[in-house]
PDB file of C-alpha atoms in Angstrom:
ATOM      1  CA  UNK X   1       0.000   0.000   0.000  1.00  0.00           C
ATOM      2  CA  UNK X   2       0.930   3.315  -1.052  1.00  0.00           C
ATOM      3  CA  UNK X   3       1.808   6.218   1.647  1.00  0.00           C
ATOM      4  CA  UNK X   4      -0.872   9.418   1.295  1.00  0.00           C
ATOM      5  CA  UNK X   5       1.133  12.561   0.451  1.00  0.00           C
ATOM      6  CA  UNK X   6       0.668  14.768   3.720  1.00  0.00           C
ATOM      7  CA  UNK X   7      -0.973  17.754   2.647  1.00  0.00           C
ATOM      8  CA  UNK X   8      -0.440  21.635   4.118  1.00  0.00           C
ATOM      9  CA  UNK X   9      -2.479  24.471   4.654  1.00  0.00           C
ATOM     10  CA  UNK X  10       0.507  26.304   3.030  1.00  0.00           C
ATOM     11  CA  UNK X  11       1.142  23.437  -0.202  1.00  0.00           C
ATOM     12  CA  UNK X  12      -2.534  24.399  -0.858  1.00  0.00           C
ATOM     13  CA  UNK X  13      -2.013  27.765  -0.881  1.00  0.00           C
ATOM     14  CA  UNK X  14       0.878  27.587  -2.922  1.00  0.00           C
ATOM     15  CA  UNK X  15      -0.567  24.587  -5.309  1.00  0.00           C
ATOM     16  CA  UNK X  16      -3.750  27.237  -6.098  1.00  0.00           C
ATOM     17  CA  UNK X  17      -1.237  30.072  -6.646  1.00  0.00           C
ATOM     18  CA  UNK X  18       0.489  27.655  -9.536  1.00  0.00           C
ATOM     19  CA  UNK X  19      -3.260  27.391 -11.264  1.00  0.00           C
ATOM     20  CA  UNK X  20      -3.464  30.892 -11.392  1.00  0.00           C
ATOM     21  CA  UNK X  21       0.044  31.101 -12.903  1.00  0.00           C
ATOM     22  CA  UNK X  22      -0.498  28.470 -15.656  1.00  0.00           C
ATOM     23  CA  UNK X  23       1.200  29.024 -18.500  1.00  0.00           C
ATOM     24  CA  UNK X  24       3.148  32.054 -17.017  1.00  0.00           C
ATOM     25  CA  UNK X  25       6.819  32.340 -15.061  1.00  0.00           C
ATOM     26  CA  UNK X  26       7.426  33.030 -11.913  1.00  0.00           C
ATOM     27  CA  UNK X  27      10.316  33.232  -9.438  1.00  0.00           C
ATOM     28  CA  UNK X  28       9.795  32.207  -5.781  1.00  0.00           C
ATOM     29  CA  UNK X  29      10.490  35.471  -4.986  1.00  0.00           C
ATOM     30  CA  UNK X  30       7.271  36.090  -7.552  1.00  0.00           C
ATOM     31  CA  UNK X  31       5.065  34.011  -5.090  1.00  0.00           C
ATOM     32  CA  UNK X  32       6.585  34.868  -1.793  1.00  0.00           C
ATOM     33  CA  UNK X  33       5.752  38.608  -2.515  1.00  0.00           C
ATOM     34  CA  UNK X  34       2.096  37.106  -3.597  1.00  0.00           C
ATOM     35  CA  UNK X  35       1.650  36.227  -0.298  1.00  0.00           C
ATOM     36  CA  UNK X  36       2.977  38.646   1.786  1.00  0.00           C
ATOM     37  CA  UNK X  37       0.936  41.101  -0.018  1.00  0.00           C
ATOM     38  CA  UNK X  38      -2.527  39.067   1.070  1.00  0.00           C
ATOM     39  CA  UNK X  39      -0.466  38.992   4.301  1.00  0.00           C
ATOM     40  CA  UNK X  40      -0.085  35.273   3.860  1.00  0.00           C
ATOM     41  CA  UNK X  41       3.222  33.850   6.161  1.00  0.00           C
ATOM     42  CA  UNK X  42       5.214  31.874   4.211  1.00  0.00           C
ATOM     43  CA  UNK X  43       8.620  31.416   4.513  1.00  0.00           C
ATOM     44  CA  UNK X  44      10.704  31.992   1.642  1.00  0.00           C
ATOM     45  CA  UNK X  45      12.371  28.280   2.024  1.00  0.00           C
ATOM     46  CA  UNK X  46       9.346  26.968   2.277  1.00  0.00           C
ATOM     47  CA  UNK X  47       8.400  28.189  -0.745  1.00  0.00           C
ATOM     48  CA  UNK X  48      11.418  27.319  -2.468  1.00  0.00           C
ATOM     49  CA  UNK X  49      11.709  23.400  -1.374  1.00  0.00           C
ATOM     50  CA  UNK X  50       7.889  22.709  -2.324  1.00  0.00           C
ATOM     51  CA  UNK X  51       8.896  24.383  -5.419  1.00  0.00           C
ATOM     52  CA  UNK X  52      11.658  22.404  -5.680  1.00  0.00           C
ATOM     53  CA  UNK X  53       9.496  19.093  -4.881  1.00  0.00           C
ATOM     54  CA  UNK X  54       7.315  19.872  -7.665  1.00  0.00           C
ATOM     55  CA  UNK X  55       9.776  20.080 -10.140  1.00  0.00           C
ATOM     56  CA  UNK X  56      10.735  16.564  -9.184  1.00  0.00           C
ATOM     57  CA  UNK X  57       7.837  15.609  -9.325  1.00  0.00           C
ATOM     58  CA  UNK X  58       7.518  16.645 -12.795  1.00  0.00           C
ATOM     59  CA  UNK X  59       4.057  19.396 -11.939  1.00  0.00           C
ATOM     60  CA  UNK X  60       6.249  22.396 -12.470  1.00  0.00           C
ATOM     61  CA  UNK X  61       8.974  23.366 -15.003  1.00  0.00           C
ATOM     62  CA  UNK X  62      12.051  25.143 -13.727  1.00  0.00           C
ATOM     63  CA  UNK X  63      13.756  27.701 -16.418  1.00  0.00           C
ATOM     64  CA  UNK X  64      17.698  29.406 -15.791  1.00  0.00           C
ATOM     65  CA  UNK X  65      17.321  31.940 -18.168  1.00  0.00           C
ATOM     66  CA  UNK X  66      21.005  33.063 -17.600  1.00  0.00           C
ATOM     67  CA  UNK X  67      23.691  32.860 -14.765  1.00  0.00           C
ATOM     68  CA  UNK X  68      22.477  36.662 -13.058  1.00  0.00           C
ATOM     69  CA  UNK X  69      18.606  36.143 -12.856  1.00  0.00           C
ATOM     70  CA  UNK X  70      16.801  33.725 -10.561  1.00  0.00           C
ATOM     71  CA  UNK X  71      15.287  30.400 -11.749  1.00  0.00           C
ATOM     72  CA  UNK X  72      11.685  30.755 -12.944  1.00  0.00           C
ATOM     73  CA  UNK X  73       9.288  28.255 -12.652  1.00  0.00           C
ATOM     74  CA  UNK X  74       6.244  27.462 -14.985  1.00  0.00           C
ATOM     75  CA  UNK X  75       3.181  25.471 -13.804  1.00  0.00           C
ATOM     76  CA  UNK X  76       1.805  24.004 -17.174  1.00  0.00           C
ATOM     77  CA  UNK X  77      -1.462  22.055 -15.812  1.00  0.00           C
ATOM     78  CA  UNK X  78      -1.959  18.930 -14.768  1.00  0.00           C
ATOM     79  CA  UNK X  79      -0.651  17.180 -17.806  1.00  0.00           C
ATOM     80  CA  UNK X  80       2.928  18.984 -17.766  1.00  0.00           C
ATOM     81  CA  UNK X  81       5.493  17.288 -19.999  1.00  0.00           C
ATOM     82  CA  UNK X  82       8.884  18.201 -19.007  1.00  0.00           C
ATOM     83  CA  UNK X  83      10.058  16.519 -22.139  1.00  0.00           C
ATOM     84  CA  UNK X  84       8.583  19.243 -24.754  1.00  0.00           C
ATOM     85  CA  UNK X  85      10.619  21.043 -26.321  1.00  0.00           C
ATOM     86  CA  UNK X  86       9.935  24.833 -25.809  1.00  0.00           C
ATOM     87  CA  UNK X  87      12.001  27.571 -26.097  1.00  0.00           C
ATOM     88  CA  UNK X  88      12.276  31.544 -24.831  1.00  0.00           C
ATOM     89  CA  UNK X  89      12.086  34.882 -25.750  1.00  0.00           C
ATOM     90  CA  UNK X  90      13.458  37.811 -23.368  1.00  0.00           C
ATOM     91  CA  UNK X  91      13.119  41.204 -23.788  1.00  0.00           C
ATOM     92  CA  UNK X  92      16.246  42.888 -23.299  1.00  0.00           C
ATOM     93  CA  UNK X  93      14.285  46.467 -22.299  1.00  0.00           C
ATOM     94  CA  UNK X  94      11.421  44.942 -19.707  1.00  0.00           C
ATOM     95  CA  UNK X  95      13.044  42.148 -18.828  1.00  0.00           C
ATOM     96  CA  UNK X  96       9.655  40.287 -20.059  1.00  0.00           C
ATOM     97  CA  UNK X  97      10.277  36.209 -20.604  1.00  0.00           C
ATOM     98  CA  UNK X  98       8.111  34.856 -23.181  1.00  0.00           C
ATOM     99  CA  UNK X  99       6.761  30.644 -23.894  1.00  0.00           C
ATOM    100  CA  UNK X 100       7.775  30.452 -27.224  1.00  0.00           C
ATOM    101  CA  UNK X 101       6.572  26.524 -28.662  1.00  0.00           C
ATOM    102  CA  UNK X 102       7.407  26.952 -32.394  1.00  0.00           C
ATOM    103  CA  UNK X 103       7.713  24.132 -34.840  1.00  0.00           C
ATOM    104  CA  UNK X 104      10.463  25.650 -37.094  1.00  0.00           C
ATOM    105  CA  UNK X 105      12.952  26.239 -33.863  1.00  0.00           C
ATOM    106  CA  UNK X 106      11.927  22.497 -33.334  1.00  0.00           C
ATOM    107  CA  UNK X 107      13.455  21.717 -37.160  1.00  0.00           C
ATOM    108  CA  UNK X 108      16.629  24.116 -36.356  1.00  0.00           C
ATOM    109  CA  UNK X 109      17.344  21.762 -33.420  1.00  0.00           C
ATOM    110  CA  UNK X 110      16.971  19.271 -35.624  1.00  0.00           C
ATOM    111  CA  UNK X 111      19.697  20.571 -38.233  1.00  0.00           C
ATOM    112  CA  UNK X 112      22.088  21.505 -35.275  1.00  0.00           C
ATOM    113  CA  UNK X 113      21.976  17.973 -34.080  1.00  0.00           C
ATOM    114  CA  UNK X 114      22.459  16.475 -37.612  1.00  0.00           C
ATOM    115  CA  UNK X 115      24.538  19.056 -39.127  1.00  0.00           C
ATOM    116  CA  UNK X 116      26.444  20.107 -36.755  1.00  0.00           C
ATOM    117  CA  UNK X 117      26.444  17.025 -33.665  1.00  0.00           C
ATOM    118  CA  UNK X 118      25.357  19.133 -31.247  1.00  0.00           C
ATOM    119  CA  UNK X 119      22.305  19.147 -29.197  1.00  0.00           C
ATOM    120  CA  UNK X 120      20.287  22.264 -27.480  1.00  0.00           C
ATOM    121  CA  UNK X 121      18.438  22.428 -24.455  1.00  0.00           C
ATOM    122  CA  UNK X 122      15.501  23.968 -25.055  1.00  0.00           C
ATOM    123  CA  UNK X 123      14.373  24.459 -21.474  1.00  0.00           C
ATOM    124  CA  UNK X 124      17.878  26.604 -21.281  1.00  0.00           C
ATOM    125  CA  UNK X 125      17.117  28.456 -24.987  1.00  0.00           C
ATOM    126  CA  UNK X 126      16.748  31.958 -24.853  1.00  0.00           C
ATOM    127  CA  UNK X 127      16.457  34.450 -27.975  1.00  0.00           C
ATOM    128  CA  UNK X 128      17.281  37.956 -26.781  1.00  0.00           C
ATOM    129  CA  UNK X 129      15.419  41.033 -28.818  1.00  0.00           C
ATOM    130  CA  UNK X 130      12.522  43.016 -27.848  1.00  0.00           C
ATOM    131  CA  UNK X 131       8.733  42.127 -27.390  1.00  0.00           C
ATOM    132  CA  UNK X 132       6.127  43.930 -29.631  1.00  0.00           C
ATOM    133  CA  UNK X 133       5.517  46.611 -26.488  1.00  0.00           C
ATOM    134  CA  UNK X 134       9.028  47.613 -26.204  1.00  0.00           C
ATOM    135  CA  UNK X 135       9.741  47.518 -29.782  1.00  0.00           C
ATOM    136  CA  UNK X 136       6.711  49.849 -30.362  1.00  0.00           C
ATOM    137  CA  UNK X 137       8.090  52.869 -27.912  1.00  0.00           C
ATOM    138  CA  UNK X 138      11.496  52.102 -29.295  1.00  0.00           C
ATOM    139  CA  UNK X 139      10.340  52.860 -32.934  1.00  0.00           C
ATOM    140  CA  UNK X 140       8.306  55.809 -31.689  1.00  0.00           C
ATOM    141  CA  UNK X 141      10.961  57.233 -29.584  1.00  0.00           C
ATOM    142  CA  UNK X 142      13.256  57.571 -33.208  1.00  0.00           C
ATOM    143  CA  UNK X 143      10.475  59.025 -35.180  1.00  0.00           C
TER     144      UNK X 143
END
């Protein structure tokens, strides 16, 4: 017989936070300042070892964007697949980090693997440039 999963007050919170979120990142530091600001207590390492836990669990997908920002997490639903390939988009201006899931990036890993024996990470991929927003004011800003 399998062992229930104990269950916290505070896992709920957090595990309703993560619906909320779906499809968008978040840092713990993202979900800890949730909290505090509905005066919620939870501790910050709380928050990052049931984080943690879930990504083991395979609920929650955890991003490094690069080597000076946090890790950001993404809660895709209940049928996550940490083995789709996905890539990012970041916004050099806002700092914005955009789900990109595009079938032609899918085909350039493809060629890099065959033409060139090497094989990308997509959950560590990230295009640099600037999102539509920032690009707008940018283009206005030289007129």
């Amino acid at each position: 017989m399998q062992k229930a999963a104990y269950k916290t007050r505070q896992q709920d919170l957090l595990f309703s936070y993560l619906r909320e979120m779906q499809g968008k990142h978040f840092t713990a530091e993202d979900v800890h300042a949730h909290f505090e600001a509905k005066n919620i207590s939870i501790g910050i390492a709380t928050i990052y070892r049931q984080l943690e836990k879930l990504v083991a669990e395979g609920k929650i997908q955890k991003y490094f964007i690069d080597d000076h920002s946090a890790a950001c997490f993404e809660y895709a639903g209940e049928n996550c697949n940490n083995n789709e390939q996905h890539f990012h988009l970041k916004c050099e201006l806002c700092g914005r980090l955009i789900h990109l899931e595009c079938e032609e990036l899918e085909e350039l890993g493809g060629h890099l693997k065959t033409e060139h024996g090497f094989v990308i990470n997509p959950l560590r991929t990230v295009f640099y440039g600037l999102c539509t927003d920032c690009a707008d004011k940018k283009e206005n800003e030289d007129e």
